[in-house]
mmCIF file with all atom_site columns, C-alpha atoms in Angstrom:
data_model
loop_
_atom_site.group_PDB
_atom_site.id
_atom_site.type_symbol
_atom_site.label_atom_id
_atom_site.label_alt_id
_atom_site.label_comp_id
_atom_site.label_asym_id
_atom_site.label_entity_id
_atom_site.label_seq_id
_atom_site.pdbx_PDB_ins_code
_atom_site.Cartn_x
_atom_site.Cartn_y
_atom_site.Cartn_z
_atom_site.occupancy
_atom_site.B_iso_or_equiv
_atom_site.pdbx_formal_charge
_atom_site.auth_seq_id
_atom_site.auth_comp_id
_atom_site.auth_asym_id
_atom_site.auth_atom_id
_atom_site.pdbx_PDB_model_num
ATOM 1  C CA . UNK A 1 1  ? 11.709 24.196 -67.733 1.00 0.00 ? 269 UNK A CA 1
ATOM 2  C CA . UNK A 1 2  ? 7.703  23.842 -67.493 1.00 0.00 ? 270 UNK A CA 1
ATOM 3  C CA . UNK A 1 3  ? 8.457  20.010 -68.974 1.00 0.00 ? 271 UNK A CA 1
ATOM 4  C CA . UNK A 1 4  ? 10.729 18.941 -66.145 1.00 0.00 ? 272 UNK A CA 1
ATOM 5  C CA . UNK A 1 5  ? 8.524  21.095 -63.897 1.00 0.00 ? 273 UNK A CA 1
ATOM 6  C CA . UNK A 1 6  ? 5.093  18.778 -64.815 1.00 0.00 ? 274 UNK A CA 1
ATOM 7  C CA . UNK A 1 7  ? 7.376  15.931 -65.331 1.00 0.00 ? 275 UNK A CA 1
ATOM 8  C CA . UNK A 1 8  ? 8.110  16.335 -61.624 1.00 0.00 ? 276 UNK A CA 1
ATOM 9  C CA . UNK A 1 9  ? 4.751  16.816 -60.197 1.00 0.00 ? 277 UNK A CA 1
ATOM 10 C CA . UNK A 1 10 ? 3.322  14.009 -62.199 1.00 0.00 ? 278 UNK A CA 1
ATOM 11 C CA . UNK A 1 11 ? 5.649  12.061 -60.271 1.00 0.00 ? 279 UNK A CA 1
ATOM 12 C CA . UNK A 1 12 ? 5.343  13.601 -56.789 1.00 0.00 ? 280 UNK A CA 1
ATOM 13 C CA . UNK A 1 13 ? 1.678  13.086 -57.319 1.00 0.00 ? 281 UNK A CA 1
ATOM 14 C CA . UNK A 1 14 ? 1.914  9.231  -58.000 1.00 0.00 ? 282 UNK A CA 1
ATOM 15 C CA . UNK A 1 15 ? 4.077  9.137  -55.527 1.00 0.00 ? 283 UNK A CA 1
ATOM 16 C CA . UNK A 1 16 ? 2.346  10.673 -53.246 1.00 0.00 ? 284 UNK A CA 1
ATOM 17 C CA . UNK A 1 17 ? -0.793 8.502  -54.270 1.00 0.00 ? 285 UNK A CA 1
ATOM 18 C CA . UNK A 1 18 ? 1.139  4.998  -53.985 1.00 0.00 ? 286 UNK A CA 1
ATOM 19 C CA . UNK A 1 19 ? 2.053  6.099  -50.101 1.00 0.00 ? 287 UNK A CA 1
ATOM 20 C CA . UNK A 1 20 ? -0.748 7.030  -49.198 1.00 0.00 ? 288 UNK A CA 1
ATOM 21 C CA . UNK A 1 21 ? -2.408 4.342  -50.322 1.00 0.00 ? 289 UNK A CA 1
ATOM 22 C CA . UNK A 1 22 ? 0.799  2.278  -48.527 1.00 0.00 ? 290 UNK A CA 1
ATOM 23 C CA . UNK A 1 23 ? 0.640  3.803  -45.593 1.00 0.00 ? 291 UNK A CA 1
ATOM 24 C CA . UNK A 1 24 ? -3.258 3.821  -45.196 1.00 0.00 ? 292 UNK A CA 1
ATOM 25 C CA . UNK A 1 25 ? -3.238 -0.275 -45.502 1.00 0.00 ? 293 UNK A CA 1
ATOM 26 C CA . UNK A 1 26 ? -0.761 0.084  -42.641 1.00 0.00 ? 294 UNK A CA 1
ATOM 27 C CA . UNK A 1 27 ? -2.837 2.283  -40.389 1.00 0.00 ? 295 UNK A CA 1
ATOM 28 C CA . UNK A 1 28 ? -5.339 0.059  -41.286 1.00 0.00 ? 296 UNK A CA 1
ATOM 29 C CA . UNK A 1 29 ? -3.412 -3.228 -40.666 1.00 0.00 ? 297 UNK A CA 1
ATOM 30 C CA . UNK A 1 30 ? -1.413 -2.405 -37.742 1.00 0.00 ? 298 UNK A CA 1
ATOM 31 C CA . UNK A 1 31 ? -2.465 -3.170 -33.947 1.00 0.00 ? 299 UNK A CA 1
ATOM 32 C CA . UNK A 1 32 ? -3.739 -0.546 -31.987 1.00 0.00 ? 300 UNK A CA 1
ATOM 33 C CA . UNK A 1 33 ? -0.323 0.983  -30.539 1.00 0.00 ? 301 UNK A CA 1
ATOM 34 C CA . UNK A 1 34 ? -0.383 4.862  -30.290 1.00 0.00 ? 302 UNK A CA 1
ATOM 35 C CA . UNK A 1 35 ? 3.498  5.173  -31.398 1.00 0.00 ? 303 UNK A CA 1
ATOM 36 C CA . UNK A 1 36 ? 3.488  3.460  -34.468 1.00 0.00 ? 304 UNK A CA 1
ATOM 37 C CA . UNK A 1 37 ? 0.019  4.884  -35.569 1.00 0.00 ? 305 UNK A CA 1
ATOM 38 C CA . UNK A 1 38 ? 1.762  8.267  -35.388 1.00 0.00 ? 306 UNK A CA 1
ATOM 39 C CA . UNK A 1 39 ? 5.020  7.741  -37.182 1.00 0.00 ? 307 UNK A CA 1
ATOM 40 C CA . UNK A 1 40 ? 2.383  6.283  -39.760 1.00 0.00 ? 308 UNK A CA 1
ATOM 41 C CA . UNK A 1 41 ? 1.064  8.871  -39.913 1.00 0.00 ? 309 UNK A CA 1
ATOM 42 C CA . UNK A 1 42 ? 3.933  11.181 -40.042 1.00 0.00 ? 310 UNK A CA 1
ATOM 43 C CA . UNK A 1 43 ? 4.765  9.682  -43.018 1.00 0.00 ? 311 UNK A CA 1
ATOM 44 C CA . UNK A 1 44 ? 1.551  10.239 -44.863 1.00 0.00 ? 312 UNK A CA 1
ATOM 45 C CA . UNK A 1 45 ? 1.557  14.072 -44.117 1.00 0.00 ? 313 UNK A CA 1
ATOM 46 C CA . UNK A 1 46 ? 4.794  14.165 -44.929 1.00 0.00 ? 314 UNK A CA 1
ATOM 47 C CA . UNK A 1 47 ? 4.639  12.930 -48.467 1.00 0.00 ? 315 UNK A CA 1
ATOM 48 C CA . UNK A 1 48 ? 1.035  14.899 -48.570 1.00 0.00 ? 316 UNK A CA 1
ATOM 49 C CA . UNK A 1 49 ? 3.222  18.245 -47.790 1.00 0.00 ? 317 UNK A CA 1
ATOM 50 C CA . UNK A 1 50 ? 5.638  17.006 -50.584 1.00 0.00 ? 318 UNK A CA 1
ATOM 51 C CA . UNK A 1 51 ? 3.454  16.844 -52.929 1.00 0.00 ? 319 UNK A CA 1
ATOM 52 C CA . UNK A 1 52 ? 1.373  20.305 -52.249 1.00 0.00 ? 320 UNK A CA 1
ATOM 53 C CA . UNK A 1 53 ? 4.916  21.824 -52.898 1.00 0.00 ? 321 UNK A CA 1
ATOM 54 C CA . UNK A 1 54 ? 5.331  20.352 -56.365 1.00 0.00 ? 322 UNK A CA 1
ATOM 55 C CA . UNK A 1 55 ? 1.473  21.188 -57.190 1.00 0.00 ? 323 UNK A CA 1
ATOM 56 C CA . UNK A 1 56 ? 1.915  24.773 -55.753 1.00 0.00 ? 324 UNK A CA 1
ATOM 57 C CA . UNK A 1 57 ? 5.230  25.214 -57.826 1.00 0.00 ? 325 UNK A CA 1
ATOM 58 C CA . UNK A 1 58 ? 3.965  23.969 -60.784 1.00 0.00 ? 326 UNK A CA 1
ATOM 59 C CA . UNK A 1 59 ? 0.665  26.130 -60.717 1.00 0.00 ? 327 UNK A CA 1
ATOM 60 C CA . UNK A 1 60 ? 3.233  28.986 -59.956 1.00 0.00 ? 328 UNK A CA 1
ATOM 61 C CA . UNK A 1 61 ? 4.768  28.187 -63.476 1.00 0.00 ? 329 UNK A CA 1
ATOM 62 C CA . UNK A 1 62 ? 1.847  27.908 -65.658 1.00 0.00 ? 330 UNK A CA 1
ATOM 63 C CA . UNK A 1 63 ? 0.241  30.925 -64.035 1.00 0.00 ? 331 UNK A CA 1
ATOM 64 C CA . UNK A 1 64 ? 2.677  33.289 -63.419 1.00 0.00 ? 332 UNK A CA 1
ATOM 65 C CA . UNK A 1 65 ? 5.456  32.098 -65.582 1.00 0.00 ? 333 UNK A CA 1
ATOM 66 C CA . UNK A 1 66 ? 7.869  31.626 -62.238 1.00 0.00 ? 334 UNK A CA 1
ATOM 67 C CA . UNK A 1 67 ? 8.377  35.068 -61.936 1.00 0.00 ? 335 UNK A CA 1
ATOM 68 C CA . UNK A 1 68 ? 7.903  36.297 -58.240 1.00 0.00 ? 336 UNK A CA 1
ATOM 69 C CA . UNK A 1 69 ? 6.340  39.241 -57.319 1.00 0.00 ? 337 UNK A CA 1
#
């Protein structure tokens, strides 16, 4: 399980890198237009929340062994 589970947030957290990266050249690129700046940025927080969930799961894992409290 804690192979899949780092397997996963290796690959939320590229992910996550490669859109933000995306979607920060598009912020960047795009003409000033209030709409579109905010779906952009949607997007980034989005895939920012995504990958705090796989990070906060996986710390979960290693430190408490998954178990809740």
């Amino acid at each position: 399980m804690r192979n899949k589970l780092l397997v996963a947030a290796v690959i939320a957290n590229l992910a996550g890198m490669i859109a933000a990266v995306y979607l920060a050249r598009l912020i960047r690129d795009v003409p000033a237009e209030a709409s579109i700046e905010t779906m952009l940025l949607v997007g980034y927080y989005t895939a920012m929340c995504a990958v705090a969930v796989a990070d906060a799961l996986l710390v979960d894992e290693f430190m408490f062994g998954g178990r809740s409290a």
